[in-house]
Coordinates of C-alpha atoms in Angstrom, one line a residue:
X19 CA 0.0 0.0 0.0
X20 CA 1.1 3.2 -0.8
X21 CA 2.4 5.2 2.2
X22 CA 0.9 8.6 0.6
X23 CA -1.9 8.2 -2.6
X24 CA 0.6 8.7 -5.9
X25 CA -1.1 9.7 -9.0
X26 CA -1.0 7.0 -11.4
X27 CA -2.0 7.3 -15.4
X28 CA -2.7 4.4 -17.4
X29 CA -2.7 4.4 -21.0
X30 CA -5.1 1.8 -22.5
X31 CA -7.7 1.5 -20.1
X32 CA -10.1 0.1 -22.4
X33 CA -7.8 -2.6 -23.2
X34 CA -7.4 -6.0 -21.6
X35 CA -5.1 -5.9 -19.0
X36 CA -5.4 -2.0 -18.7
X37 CA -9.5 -2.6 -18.1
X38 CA -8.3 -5.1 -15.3
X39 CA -5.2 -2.9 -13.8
X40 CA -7.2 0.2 -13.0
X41 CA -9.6 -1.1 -10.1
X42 CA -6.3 -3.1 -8.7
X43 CA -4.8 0.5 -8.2
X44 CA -8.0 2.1 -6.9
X45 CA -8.3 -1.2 -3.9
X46 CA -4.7 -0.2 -3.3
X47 CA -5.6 3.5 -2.6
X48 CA -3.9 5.6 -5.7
X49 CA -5.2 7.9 -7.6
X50 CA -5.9 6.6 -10.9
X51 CA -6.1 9.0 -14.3
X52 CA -6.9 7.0 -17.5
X53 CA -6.0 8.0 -20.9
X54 CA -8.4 7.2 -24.0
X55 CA -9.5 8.2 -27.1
X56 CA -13.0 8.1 -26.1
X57 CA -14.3 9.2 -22.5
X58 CA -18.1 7.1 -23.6
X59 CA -15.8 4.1 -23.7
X60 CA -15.6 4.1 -19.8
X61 CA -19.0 4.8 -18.6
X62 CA -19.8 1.5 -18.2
X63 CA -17.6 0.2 -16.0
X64 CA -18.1 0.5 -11.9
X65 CA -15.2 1.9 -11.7
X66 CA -15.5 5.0 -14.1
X67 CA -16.6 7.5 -11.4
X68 CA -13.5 7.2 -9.5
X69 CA -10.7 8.1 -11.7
X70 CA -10.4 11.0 -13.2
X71 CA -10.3 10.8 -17.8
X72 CA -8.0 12.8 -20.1
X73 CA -9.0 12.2 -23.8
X74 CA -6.1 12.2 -26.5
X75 CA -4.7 10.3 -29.0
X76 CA -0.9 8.7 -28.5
X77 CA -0.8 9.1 -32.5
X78 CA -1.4 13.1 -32.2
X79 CA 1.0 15.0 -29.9
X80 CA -0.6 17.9 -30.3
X81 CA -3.7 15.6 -27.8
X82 CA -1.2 15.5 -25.3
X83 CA -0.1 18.4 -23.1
X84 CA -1.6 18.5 -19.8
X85 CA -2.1 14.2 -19.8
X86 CA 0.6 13.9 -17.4
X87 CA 0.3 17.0 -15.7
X88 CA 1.1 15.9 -11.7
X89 CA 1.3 12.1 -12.5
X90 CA 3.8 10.2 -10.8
X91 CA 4.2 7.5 -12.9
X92 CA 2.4 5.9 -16.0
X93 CA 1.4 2.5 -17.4
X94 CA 2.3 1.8 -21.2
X95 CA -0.4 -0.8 -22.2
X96 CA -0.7 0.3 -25.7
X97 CA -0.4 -2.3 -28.8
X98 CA -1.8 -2.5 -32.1
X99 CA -3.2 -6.1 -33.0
X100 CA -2.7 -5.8 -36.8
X101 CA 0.1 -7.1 -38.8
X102 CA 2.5 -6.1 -41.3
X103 CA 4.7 -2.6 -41.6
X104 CA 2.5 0.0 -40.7
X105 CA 1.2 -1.7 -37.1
X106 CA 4.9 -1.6 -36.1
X107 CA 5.1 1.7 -37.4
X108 CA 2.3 3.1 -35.0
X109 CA 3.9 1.3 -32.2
X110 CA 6.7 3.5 -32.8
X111 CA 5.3 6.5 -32.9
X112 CA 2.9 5.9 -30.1
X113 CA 5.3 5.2 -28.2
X114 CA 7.8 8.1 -28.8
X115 CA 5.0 10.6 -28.4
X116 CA 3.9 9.4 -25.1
X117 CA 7.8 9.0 -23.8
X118 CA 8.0 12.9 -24.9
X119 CA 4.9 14.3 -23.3
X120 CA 5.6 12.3 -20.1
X121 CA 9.5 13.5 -20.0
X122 CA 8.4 17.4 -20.4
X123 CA 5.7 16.9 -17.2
X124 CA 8.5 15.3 -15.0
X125 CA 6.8 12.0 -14.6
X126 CA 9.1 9.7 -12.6
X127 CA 8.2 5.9 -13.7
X128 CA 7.1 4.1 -16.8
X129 CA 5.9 0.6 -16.3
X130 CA 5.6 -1.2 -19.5
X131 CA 3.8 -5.0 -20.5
X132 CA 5.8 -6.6 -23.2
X133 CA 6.6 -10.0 -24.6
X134 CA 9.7 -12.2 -24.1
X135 CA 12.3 -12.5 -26.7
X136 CA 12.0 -15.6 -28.1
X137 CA 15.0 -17.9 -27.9
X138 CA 15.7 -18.6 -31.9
X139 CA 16.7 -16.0 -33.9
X140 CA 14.1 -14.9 -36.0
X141 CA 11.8 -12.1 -34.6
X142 CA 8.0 -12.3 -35.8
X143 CA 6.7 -8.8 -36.8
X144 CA 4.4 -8.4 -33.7
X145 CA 7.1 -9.7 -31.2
X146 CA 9.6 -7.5 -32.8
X147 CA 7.3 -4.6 -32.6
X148 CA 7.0 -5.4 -28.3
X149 CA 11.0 -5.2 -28.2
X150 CA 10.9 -2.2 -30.1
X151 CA 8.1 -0.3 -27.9
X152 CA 10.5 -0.9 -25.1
X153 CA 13.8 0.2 -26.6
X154 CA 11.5 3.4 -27.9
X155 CA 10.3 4.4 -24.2
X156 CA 13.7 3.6 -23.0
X157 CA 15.7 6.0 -25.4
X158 CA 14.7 9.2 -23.0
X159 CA 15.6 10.0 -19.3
X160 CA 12.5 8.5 -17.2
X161 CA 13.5 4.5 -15.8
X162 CA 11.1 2.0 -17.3
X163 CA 10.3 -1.0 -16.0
X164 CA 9.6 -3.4 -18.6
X165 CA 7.9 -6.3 -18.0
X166 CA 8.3 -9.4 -20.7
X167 CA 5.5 -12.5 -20.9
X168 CA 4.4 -14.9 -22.9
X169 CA 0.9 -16.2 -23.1
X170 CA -1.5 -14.6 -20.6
X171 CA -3.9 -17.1 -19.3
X172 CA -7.1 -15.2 -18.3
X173 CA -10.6 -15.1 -19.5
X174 CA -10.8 -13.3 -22.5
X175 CA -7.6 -13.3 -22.9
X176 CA -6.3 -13.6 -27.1
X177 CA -4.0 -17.1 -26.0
X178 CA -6.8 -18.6 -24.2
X179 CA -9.5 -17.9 -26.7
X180 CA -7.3 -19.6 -28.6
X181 CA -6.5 -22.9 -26.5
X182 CA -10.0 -22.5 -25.3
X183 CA -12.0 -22.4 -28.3
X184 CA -10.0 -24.8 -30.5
X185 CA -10.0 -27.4 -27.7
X186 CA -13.7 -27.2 -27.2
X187 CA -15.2 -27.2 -30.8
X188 CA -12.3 -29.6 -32.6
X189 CA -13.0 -33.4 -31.3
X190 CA -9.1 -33.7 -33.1
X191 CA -6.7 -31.4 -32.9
X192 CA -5.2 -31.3 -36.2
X193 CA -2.1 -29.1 -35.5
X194 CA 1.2 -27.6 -37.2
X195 CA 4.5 -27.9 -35.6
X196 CA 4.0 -25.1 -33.3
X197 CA 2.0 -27.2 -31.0
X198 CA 5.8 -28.5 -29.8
X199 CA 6.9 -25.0 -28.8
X200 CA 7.8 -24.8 -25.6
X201 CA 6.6 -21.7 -23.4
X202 CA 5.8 -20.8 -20.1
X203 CA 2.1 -19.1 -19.5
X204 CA 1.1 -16.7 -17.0
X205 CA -2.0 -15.9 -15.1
X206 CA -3.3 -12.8 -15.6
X207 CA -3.8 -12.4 -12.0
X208 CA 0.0 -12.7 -11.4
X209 CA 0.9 -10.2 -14.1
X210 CA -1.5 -7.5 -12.2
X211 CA 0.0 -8.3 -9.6
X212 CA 3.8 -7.6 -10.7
X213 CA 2.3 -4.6 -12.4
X214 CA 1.3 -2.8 -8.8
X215 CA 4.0 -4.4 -7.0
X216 CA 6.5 -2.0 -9.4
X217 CA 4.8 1.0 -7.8
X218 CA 6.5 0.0 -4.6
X219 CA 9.6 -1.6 -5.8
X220 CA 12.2 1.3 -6.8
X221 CA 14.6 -1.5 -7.3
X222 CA 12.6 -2.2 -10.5
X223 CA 13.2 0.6 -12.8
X224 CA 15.4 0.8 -15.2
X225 CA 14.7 -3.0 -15.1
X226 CA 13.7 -5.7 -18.1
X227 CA 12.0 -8.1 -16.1
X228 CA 10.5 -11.4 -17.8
X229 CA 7.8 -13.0 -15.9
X230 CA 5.9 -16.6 -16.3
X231 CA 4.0 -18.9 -14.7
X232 CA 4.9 -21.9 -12.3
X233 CA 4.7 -24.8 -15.7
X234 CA 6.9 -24.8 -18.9
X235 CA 4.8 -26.3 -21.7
X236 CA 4.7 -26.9 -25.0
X237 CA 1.0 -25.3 -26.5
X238 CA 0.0 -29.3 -27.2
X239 CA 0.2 -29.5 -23.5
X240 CA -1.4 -26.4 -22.7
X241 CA -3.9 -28.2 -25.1
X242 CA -4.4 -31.3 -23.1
X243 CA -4.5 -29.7 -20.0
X244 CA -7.0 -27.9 -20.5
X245 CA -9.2 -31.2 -22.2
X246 CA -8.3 -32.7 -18.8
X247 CA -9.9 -29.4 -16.7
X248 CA -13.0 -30.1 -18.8
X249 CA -13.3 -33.9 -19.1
X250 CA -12.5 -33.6 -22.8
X251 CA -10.8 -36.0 -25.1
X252 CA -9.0 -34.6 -27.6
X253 CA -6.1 -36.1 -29.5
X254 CA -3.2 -33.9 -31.6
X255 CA -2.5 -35.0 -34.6
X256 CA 1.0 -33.1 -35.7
X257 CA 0.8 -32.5 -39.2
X258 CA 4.4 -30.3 -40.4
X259 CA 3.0 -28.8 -44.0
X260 CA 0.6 -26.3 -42.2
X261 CA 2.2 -22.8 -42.3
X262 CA 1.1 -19.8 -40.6
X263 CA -1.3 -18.8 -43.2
X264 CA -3.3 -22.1 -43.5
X265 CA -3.3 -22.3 -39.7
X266 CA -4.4 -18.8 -39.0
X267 CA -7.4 -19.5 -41.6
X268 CA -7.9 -22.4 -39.6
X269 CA -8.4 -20.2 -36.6
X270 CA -10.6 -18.0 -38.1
X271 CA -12.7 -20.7 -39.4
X272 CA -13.2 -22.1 -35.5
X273 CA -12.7 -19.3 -32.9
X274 CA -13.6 -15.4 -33.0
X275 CA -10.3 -14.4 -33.7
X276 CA -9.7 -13.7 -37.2
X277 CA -7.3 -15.0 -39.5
X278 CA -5.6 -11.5 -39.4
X279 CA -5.1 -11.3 -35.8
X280 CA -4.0 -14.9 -35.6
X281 CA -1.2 -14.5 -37.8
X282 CA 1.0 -12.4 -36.4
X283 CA 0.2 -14.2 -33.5
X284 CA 1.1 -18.2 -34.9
X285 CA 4.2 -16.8 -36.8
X286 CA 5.3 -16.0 -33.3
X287 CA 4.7 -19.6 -31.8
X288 CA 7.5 -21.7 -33.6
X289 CA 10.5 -20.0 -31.3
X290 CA 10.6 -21.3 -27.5
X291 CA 9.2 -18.3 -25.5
X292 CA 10.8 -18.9 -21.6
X293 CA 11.8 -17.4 -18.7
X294 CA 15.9 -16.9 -18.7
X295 CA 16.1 -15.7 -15.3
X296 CA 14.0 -16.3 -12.9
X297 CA 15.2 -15.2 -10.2
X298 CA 15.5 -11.9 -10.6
X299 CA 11.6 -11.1 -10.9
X300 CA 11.2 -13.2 -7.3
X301 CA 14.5 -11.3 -5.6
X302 CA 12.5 -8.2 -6.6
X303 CA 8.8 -9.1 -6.1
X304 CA 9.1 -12.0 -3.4
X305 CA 5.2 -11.7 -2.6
X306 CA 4.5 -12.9 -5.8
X307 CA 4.0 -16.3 -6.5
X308 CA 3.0 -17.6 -9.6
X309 CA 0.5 -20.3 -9.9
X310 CA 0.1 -23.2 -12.2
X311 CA -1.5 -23.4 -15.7
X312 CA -3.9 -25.2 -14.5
X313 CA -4.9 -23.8 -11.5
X314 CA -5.1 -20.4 -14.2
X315 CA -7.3 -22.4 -16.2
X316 CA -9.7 -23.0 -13.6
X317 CA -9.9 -19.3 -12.6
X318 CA -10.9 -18.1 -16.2
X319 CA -13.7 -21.1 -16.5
X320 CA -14.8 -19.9 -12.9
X321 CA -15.0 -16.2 -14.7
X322 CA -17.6 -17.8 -17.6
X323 CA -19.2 -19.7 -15.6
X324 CA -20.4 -16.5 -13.6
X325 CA -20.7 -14.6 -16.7
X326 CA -18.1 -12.3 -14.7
X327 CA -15.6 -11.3 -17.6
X328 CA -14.6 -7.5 -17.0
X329 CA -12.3 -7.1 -20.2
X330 CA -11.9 -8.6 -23.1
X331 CA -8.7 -9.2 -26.1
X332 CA -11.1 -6.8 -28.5
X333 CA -12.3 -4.3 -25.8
X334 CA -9.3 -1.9 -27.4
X335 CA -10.7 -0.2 -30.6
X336 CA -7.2 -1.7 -31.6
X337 CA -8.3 -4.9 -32.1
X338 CA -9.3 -4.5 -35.2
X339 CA -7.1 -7.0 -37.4
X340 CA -6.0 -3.5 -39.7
X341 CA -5.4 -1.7 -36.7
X342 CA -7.7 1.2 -38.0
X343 CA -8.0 4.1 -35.3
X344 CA -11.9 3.9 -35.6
X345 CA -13.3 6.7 -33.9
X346 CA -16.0 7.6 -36.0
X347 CA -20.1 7.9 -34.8
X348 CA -22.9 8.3 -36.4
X349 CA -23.6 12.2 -37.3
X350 CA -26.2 13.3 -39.6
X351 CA -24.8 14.3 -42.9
X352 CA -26.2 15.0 -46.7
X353 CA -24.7 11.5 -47.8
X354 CA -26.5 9.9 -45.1
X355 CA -28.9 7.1 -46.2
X356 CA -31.3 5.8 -43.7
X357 CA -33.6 2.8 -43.7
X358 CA -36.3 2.5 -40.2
X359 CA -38.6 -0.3 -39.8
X360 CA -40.6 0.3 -36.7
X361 CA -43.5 -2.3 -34.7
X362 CA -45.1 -2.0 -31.8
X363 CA -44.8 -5.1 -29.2
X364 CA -46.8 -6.5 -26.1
X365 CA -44.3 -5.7 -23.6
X366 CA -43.5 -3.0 -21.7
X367 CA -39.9 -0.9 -22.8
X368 CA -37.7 -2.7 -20.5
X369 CA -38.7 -5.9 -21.3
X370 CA -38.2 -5.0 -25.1
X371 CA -34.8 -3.7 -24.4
X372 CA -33.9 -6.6 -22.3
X373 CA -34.3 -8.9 -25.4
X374 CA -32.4 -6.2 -27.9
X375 CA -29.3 -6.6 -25.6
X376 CA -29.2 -9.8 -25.5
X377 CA -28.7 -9.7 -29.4
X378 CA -25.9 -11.5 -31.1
X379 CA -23.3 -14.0 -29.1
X380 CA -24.9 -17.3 -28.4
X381 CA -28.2 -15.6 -29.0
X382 CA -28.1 -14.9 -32.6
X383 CA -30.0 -12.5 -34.5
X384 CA -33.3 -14.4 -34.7
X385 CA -33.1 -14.6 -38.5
X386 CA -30.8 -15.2 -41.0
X387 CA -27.9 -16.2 -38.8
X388 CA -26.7 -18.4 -41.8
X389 CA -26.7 -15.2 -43.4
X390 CA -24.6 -13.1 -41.0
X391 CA -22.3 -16.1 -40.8
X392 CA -21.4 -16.0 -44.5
X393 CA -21.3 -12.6 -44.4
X394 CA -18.5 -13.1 -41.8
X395 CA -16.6 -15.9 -43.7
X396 CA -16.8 -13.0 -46.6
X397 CA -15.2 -10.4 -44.3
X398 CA -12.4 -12.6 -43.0
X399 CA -11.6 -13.7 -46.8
X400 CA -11.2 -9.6 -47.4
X401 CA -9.3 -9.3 -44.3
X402 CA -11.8 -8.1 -42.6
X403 CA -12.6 -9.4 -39.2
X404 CA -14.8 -12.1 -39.9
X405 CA -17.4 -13.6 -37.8
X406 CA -16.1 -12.8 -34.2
X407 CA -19.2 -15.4 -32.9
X408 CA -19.2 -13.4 -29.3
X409 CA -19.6 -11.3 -26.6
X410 CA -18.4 -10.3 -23.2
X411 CA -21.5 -11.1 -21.2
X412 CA -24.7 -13.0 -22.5
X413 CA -27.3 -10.1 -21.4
X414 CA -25.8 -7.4 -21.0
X415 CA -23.6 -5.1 -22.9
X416 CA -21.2 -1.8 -22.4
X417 CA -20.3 0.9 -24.7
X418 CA -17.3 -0.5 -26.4
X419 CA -18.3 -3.9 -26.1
X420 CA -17.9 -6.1 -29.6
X421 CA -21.0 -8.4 -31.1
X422 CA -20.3 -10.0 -33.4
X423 CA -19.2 -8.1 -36.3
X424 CA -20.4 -5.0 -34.5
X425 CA -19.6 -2.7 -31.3
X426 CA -21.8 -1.0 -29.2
X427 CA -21.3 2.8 -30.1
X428 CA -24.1 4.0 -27.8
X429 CA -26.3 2.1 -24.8
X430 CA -28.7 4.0 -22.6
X431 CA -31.4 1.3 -20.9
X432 CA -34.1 1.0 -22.1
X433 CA -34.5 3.4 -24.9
X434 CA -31.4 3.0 -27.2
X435 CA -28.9 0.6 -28.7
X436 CA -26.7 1.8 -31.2
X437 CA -24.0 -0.7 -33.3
X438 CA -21.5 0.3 -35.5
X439 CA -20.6 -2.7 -38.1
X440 CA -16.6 -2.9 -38.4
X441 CA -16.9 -5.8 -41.2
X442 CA -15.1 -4.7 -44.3
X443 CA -17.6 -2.4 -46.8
X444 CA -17.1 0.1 -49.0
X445 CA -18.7 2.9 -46.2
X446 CA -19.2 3.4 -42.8
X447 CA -22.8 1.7 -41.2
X448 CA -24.8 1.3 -37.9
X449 CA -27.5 -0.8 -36.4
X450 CA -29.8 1.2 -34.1
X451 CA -32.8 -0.1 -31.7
X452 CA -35.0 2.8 -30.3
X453 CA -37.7 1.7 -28.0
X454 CA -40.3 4.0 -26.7
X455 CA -43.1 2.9 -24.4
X456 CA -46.8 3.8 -24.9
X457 CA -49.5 4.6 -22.3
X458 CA -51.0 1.3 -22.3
X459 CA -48.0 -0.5 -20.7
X460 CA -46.6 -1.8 -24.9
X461 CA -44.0 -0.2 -26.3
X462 CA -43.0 0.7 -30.0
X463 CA -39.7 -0.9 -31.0
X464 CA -37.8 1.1 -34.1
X465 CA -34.8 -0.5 -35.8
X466 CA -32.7 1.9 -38.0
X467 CA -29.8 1.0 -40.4
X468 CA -27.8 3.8 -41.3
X469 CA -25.1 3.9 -44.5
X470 CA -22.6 6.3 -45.4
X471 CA -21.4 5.1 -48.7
X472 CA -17.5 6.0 -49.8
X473 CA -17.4 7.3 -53.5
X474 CA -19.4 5.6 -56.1
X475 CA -18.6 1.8 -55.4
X476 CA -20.3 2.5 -51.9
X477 CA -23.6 3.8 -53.4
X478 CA -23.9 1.2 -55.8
X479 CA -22.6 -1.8 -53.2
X480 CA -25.9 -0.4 -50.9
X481 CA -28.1 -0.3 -53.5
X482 CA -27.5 -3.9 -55.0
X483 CA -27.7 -5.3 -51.3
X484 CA -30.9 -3.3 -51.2
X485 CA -33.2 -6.3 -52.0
X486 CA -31.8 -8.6 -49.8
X487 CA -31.1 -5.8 -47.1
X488 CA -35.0 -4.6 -47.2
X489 CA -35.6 -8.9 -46.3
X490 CA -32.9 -9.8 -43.8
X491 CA -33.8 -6.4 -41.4
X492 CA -37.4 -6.7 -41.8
X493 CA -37.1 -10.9 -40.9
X494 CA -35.0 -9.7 -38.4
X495 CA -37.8 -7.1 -36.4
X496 CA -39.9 -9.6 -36.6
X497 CA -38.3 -12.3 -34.9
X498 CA -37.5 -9.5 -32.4
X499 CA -41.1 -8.5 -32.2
X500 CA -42.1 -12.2 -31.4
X501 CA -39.1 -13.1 -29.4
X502 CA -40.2 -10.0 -26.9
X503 CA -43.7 -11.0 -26.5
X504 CA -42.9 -14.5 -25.7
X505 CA -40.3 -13.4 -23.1
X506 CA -43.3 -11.0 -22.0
X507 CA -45.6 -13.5 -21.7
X508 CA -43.2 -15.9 -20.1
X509 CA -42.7 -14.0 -17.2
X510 CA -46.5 -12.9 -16.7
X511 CA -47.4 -16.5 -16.7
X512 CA -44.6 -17.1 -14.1
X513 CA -45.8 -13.5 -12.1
X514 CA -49.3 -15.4 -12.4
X515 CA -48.1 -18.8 -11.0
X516 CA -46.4 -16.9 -8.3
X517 CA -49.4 -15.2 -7.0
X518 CA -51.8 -18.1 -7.2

């Protein structure tokens, strides 16, 4: 515990691990200030009225005087998903800019999440960007503690989605080389952990610190392990011709990652990934103690089985697979083309809006999910971001939150739902639900598809998908309409039994 409350910023706080890190520094008693492009992404969480949000871009200096005015030190959690040149090349810049502006307000600490250097000697291009991030933030006069691990075990996590979804929807594991890899996973409760205990460790900066879990495995372990957690049998079959292309389809085809994300990810997997010295993160952070993969494993099932996920791998805007900076919303403007479809339901307006949030995930759209689902393997062969199949919580959603192919741009219970689709299109589009309620206890449900087409090839693309567009949205309300009333009708027949 802090003797006296220290100001602490943390950039990417709508990330994973920054979404996790910030209520760890509130039980601990600092002051938190988090940095993000867009305040609305925050509101959601329980935590958001006790820290105090700057809004700025680490791409735009000129967003950045006045972030780290009286901050004593500052999280680096930034990191671009997307492969090839120009996701390194943000990395860079991000990471100079925020370096600068911290140096000229005299902040005394940055703490930075990275990834281990892999033992063999070629770099992939996202684990080359982490080492680079580092060396960037170091090249200036504030100590940096860098912190280096592998996978991250934690619900929601990118690795685990991976080992998690492959191992439950494949009966046989048909797997490249890779699966032989040794590494050495990490809870994402112990890498919190060695995150705050930097704060209080001066020993630390200046430091690069790797950090793993209890167990070195190879991923076909991590594999099995997690079969044996879940009563599962599931045999590996090793088969050496798939490359990191074929597998990373693969990936996309069976989990909500997409075969962009995945790449970068898998071309990183064929290079042993371990701790070299583990001694020096227990000499400096002896409280810690790293548990087991297993015991990791548990923890994150525990989380899905309560439906208790705070943060997700695609909670950063950043997750999408081209790293675009999406920060658009929906404005009104001349090339604006609008399509409402409105019906009036049995059921009062927060029974409607219960059923609209629960939209998409295991849930489905009520009509013409095959659809949507080619629609998806469409996106992912444009390198788009497919089909993601998810969302954080079954019921209820945040602003920020991904659905699918969609995120939730705007939520206020029970009136509106607003979704803007990040599947590739020539144009930017939303999905919006309005629900107003009428005197007589029903309520009048309007669904509203927006379209702003990009130069000519984006008119035309909306008005040959008109047809089909005009029949998928209106199946769509319909199935909504019914769905609400039987959920309506559901619970007056239970109210009914109750009072009887």
């Amino acid at each position: 515990m802090a003797t006296a409350p220290q100001t602490v910023l943390v950039t990417g706080a709508t990330g994973y691990v920054g979404g996790r890190l910030v209520p760890c520094l509130l039980r601990e008693g600092y002051r938190v200030r988090c940095f993000v492009r867009d305040a609305d992404r925050l509101h959601a969480q329980p935590w958001h009225d006790r820290v105090e949000v700057v809004t700025g871009d680490a791409l735009k200096p000129e967003t950045l005087p006045g972030v780290f005015d009286d901050v004593d030190a500052a999280y680096y959690l930034i990191h671009s998903l997307g492969g090839g040149s120009e996701f390194a090349e943000r990395d860079r810049r991000a990471a100079t800019n925020i370096r600068e502006a911290a140096e000229s307000a005299g902040v005394q600490r940055l703490i930075y999440l990275g990834g281990i250097r892999p033992k063999g000697t070629r770099l992939s291009d996202h684990l080359k960007s982490r080492m680079e991030t580092g060396d960037v933030l170091r090249d200036g006069s504030i100590p940096v503690t860098e912190f280096r691990a592998a996978v991250i075990v934690g619900s929601g996590s990118l690795s685990f989605e991976l080992i998690r979804y492959l191992t439950e929807r494949v009966p046989v594991l048909i797997c490249p080389k890779w699966v032989q890899t040794p590494t050495q996973p990490i809870a994402i409760r112990d890498v919190l952990q060695y995150l705050m205990a930097a704060l209080e460790q001066p020993e630390s900066a200046g430091r690069v610190i790797e950090i793993g879990g209890s167990d070195v495995l190879t991923y076909g372990d991590m594999f099995q392990r997690y079969a044996d957690v879940r009563g599962l049998n599931r045999p590996i079959v090793n088969v050496p011709f798939l490359t990191p292309g074929l597998s990373s389809h693969w990936v996309g085809l069976v989990t909500p990652i997409s075969n962009q994300i995945a790449r970068p990810l898998i071309e990183g997997l064929d290079n042993e990934v371990t701790v070299d010295n583990p001694e020096e993160a227990r000499e400096l952070f002896p409280d810690v103690d790293p548990i087991s993969y297993e015991a990791a494993v548990r923890l994150a099932l525990q989380r899905y089985a309560s439906n208790d996920i705070p943060t997700v791998w695609n909670s950063a805007v950043s997750s999408h697979p081209r790293g675009r900076l999406v920060d658009v919303s929906l404005e009104t403007t001349q090339g604006l083309i609008k399509e409402t479809r409105q019906v009036q339901v049995q059921a009062d307006a927060e029974q409607a809006f219960a059923v609209i949030e629960s939209l998409g995930g295991q849930t489905g759209w009520l009509f013409g999910d095959v659809l949507w689902q080619l629609r998806g393997y469409l996106d992912q062969l444009m390198g788009g971001i497919g089909y993601r199949r998810g969302r954080r919580h079954p019921t209820t959603l945040r602003a920020g939150d991904t659905v699918d192919f969609w995120r939730v741009e705007d939520i206020d219970r029970p009136n509106l739902l607003r979704l803007r689709a990040e599947m590739t299109m020539p144009g930017r589009a939303w999905m919006q639900y309005e629900v107003e309620p009428d005197d007589n206890g029903t309520a009048v449900v309007t669904q509203a598809n927006f379209f702003e087409p990009r130069g000519l090839w984006g008119t035309l693309y909306w008005y040959m998908l008109s047809l089909p567009h005009s029949l998928l949205f209106s199946g769509m309300l319909n199935a909504l309409r019914d769905r609400i009333e039987q959920e309506a009708q559901s619970k007056r027949s239970d109210y009914t039994a109750v009072s009887a």
